[in-house]
């Protein structure tokens, strides 16, 4: 049996169930926020919203979500780990970096 690392620890791969493979729990843009601060961003409300949405996905049959928010897109593993502790779905963290310099023209 293969193991898959999630925010809540590793699980057997047969426990993944229906999986969404390319999602973003939170997307932030540090450069934009530095120059144009968003007074509407409330991290507590954002976590609560994510918890509600992921709980609804679970009710629809989704068992695992892969969060592809990498460094460069506002990745905050502490915030996603907080969400993971409050939802019934497995959350998997992506690895790597986002860079526009390697995208095809």
XYZ file of N, CA and C in Angstrom:
315
model
N 0.845 -1.180 0.000
C 0.000 0.000 0.000
C 0.892 1.245 0.000
N 0.578 2.187 -0.873
C 1.290 3.465 -0.929
C 0.692 4.422 0.097
N 1.516 5.305 0.645
C 1.078 6.308 1.595
C 1.109 7.674 0.924
N 0.170 8.521 1.315
C 0.076 9.883 0.792
C 0.121 10.841 1.973
N 1.012 11.827 1.889
C 1.137 12.824 2.957
C 0.007 13.838 2.851
N -0.690 14.073 3.964
C -1.719 15.105 4.027
C -1.364 16.042 5.180
N -2.102 17.118 5.288
C -1.888 18.051 6.393
C -2.127 17.406 7.751
N -2.918 16.361 7.797
C -3.242 15.697 9.063
C -2.443 14.415 9.261
N -1.433 14.183 8.438
C -0.627 12.978 8.526
C -0.813 12.116 7.295
N -0.001 11.068 7.178
C -0.083 10.231 5.983
C -1.243 9.247 6.089
N -1.813 8.937 4.909
C -2.929 7.995 4.835
C -2.627 6.983 3.738
N -3.290 5.834 3.784
C -3.188 4.869 2.700
C -3.797 5.464 1.440
N -3.190 5.196 0.302
C -3.687 5.758 -0.948
C -5.109 5.305 -1.256
N -5.500 4.139 -0.780
C -6.876 3.702 -1.041
C -7.893 4.476 -0.207
N -7.428 5.327 0.703
C -8.321 6.169 1.495
C -8.552 7.545 0.899
N -7.978 7.809 -0.291
C -8.131 9.130 -0.908
C -9.551 9.383 -1.389
N -10.218 8.394 -1.914
C -11.572 8.576 -2.429
C -11.608 9.535 -3.603
N -12.770 10.108 -3.868
C -12.909 11.081 -4.954
C -12.056 12.295 -4.620
N -11.205 12.676 -5.568
C -10.185 13.697 -5.307
C -10.245 14.821 -6.325
N -10.206 16.051 -5.834
C -10.032 17.229 -6.688
C -8.530 17.511 -6.733
N -7.939 17.471 -7.911
C -6.484 17.474 -8.057
C -5.842 18.853 -8.221
N -6.609 19.896 -8.458
C -5.988 21.207 -8.680
C -6.893 22.292 -8.115
N -6.751 22.512 -6.834
C -7.559 23.519 -6.155
C -6.642 24.478 -5.413
N -7.222 25.601 -4.972
C -6.492 26.594 -4.180
C -7.366 26.955 -2.991
N -6.905 26.617 -1.801
C -7.670 26.956 -0.601
C -7.648 28.465 -0.398
N -6.472 29.059 -0.509
C -6.309 30.520 -0.455
C -5.298 30.902 -1.527
N -5.556 32.001 -2.227
C -4.580 32.563 -3.160
C -4.383 34.014 -2.764
N -3.150 34.349 -2.505
C -2.807 35.727 -2.132
C -1.713 36.209 -3.066
N -1.596 37.500 -3.222
C -0.554 38.073 -4.054
C 0.207 39.087 -3.215
N 1.339 38.688 -2.634
C 2.077 39.588 -1.737
C 2.467 40.915 -2.379
N 2.855 40.896 -3.659
C 3.248 42.135 -4.322
C 2.049 43.072 -4.484
N 0.924 42.515 -4.874
C -0.289 43.320 -5.025
C -0.723 43.883 -3.677
N -0.695 43.045 -2.650
C -1.124 43.499 -1.327
C -0.201 44.570 -0.752
N 1.074 44.509 -1.095
C 2.016 45.533 -0.649
C 1.673 46.888 -1.255
N 1.302 46.877 -2.530
C 1.040 48.124 -3.244
C -0.417 48.561 -3.207
N -1.335 47.623 -3.091
C -2.768 47.921 -3.044
C -3.408 47.087 -1.930
N -3.197 47.478 -0.683
C -3.744 46.676 0.420
C -5.253 46.482 0.292
N -5.692 45.276 0.643
C -7.110 44.922 0.561
C -7.697 44.953 1.962
N -8.484 45.969 2.258
C -9.083 46.093 3.573
C -10.170 45.073 3.842
N -10.593 44.323 2.817
C -11.640 43.334 2.992
C -11.108 41.972 3.424
N -9.814 41.726 3.325
C -9.238 40.427 3.694
C -9.280 40.269 5.212
N -9.986 39.257 5.638
C -10.079 38.922 7.053
C -9.683 37.455 7.185
N -8.497 37.164 7.725
C -8.029 35.780 7.768
C -8.945 34.840 8.546
N -9.573 35.316 9.596
C -10.483 34.464 10.377
C -11.708 34.105 9.536
N -12.272 35.104 8.873
C -13.430 34.858 8.007
C -13.050 33.960 6.830
N -11.842 34.155 6.287
C -11.390 33.329 5.162
C -11.283 31.860 5.567
N -10.757 31.602 6.753
C -10.665 30.224 7.244
C -12.059 29.640 7.414
N -12.958 30.390 8.020
C -14.330 29.903 8.212
C -15.008 29.609 6.869
N -14.787 30.463 5.886
C -15.363 30.260 4.558
C -14.803 28.990 3.922
N -13.493 28.789 4.049
C -12.872 27.580 3.502
C -13.427 26.331 4.181
N -13.599 26.387 5.484
C -14.139 25.241 6.224
C -15.547 24.917 5.727
N -16.372 25.928 5.560
C -17.739 25.685 5.059
C -17.714 25.069 3.664
N -16.899 25.605 2.795
C -16.837 25.104 1.424
C -16.328 23.677 1.340
N -15.280 23.376 2.080
C -14.725 22.019 2.051
C -15.649 21.013 2.717
N -16.371 21.446 3.728
C -17.355 20.569 4.370
C -18.489 20.262 3.397
N -18.889 21.247 2.616
C -19.916 21.031 1.593
C -19.403 20.080 0.511
N -18.144 20.221 0.109
C -17.574 19.287 -0.865
C -17.644 17.856 -0.344
N -17.345 17.676 0.942
C -17.420 16.348 1.543
C -18.846 15.808 1.452
N -19.821 16.657 1.701
C -21.228 16.243 1.606
C -21.587 15.839 0.174
N -20.849 16.375 -0.805
C -21.080 16.041 -2.213
C -20.257 14.833 -2.667
N -19.491 14.226 -1.747
C -18.751 13.006 -2.073
C -17.261 13.169 -2.275
N -16.743 14.387 -2.180
C -15.301 14.610 -2.324
C -14.614 14.227 -1.019
N -13.532 13.446 -1.121
C -12.831 12.997 0.084
C -11.438 13.590 0.229
N -10.858 14.068 -0.879
C -9.504 14.629 -0.838
C -9.423 15.826 -1.778
N -8.685 16.842 -1.355
C -8.438 18.029 -2.177
C -6.934 18.276 -2.175
N -6.365 18.429 -3.367
C -4.958 18.787 -3.501
C -4.888 20.298 -3.670
N -4.254 20.960 -2.704
C -4.116 22.421 -2.723
C -2.827 22.771 -3.458
N -2.959 23.323 -4.656
C -1.791 23.645 -5.472
C -1.317 25.083 -5.296
N -1.605 25.668 -4.169
C -1.105 27.010 -3.889
C 0.345 26.889 -3.428
N 1.252 27.254 -4.305
C 2.688 27.126 -4.039
C 3.264 28.496 -3.662
N 4.503 28.544 -3.166
C 5.137 29.842 -2.941
C 5.108 30.668 -4.233
N 4.781 31.925 -4.086
C 4.592 32.803 -5.238
C 3.119 33.091 -5.476
N 2.250 32.265 -4.885
C 0.804 32.493 -4.985
C 0.199 32.734 -3.602
N 1.054 33.045 -2.634
C 0.558 33.344 -1.296
C 0.393 32.141 -0.394
N 1.128 31.089 -0.644
C 1.022 29.871 0.158
C 1.203 30.185 1.645
N 0.325 29.650 2.470
C 0.416 29.796 3.922
C 0.021 28.460 4.545
N 1.013 27.597 4.743
C 0.718 26.249 5.221
C 0.122 26.244 6.623
N 0.454 27.230 7.439
C -0.154 27.291 8.786
C -1.658 27.523 8.692
N -2.064 28.399 7.798
C -3.493 28.687 7.647
C -4.230 27.471 7.066
N -3.643 26.817 6.079
C -4.288 25.636 5.499
C -4.315 24.491 6.506
N -3.271 24.354 7.306
C -3.264 23.318 8.352
C -4.391 23.569 9.355
N -4.661 24.839 9.661
C -5.780 25.163 10.544
C -7.100 24.692 9.932
N -7.273 24.954 8.640
C -8.473 24.498 7.941
C -8.542 22.971 7.969
N -7.424 22.316 7.679
C -7.388 20.851 7.618
C -7.838 20.215 8.929
N -7.550 20.859 10.034
C -7.954 20.339 11.328
C -9.440 20.470 11.607
N -10.148 21.195 10.746
C -11.581 21.454 10.977
C -12.496 20.867 9.915
N -11.934 20.170 8.930
C -12.762 19.658 7.834
C -12.670 18.136 7.732
N -13.705 17.514 7.146
C -13.698 16.057 7.009
C -12.959 15.548 5.774
N -12.471 16.430 4.910
C -11.737 15.986 3.722
C -10.241 15.971 4.012
N -9.520 15.161 3.259
C -8.055 15.154 3.324
C -7.542 16.317 2.490
N -6.596 17.072 3.016
C -5.967 18.144 2.244
C -4.506 17.765 2.006
N -4.094 17.831 0.737
C -2.741 17.504 0.329
C -2.068 18.783 -0.154
N -0.847 19.038 0.317
C -0.096 20.234 -0.083
C 0.728 19.964 -1.334
N 0.735 20.918 -2.241
C 1.587 20.838 -3.417
C 3.018 21.187 -3.030
N 3.929 20.852 -3.895
C 5.320 21.265 -3.729
C 5.712 22.053 -4.971
N 6.831 22.726 -4.913
C 7.308 23.480 -6.063
C 7.094 24.964 -5.888
N 7.355 25.702 -6.963
C 7.263 27.157 -6.966
C 6.476 27.612 -8.176
N 5.820 28.749 -8.058
C 5.129 29.373 -9.197
C 6.057 30.428 -9.767
N 6.298 30.357 -11.053
C 7.116 31.368 -11.708
C 6.641 31.558 -13.136
N 6.421 32.778 -13.508
C 5.964 33.046 -14.881
C 7.108 32.959 -15.877
N 8.351 32.946 -15.413
C 9.475 32.913 -16.336
C 9.640 31.561 -17.015
N 8.975 30.518 -16.548
C 9.119 29.199 -17.148
C 7.889 28.769 -17.936
N 6.901 29.641 -18.031
C 5.692 29.304 -18.784
C 5.937 29.545 -20.273
N 5.308 28.728 -21.135
C 5.494 28.945 -22.583
C 4.916 30.290 -23.017
N 5.530 30.865 -24.016
C 5.098 32.156 -24.558
C 4.100 31.944 -25.662
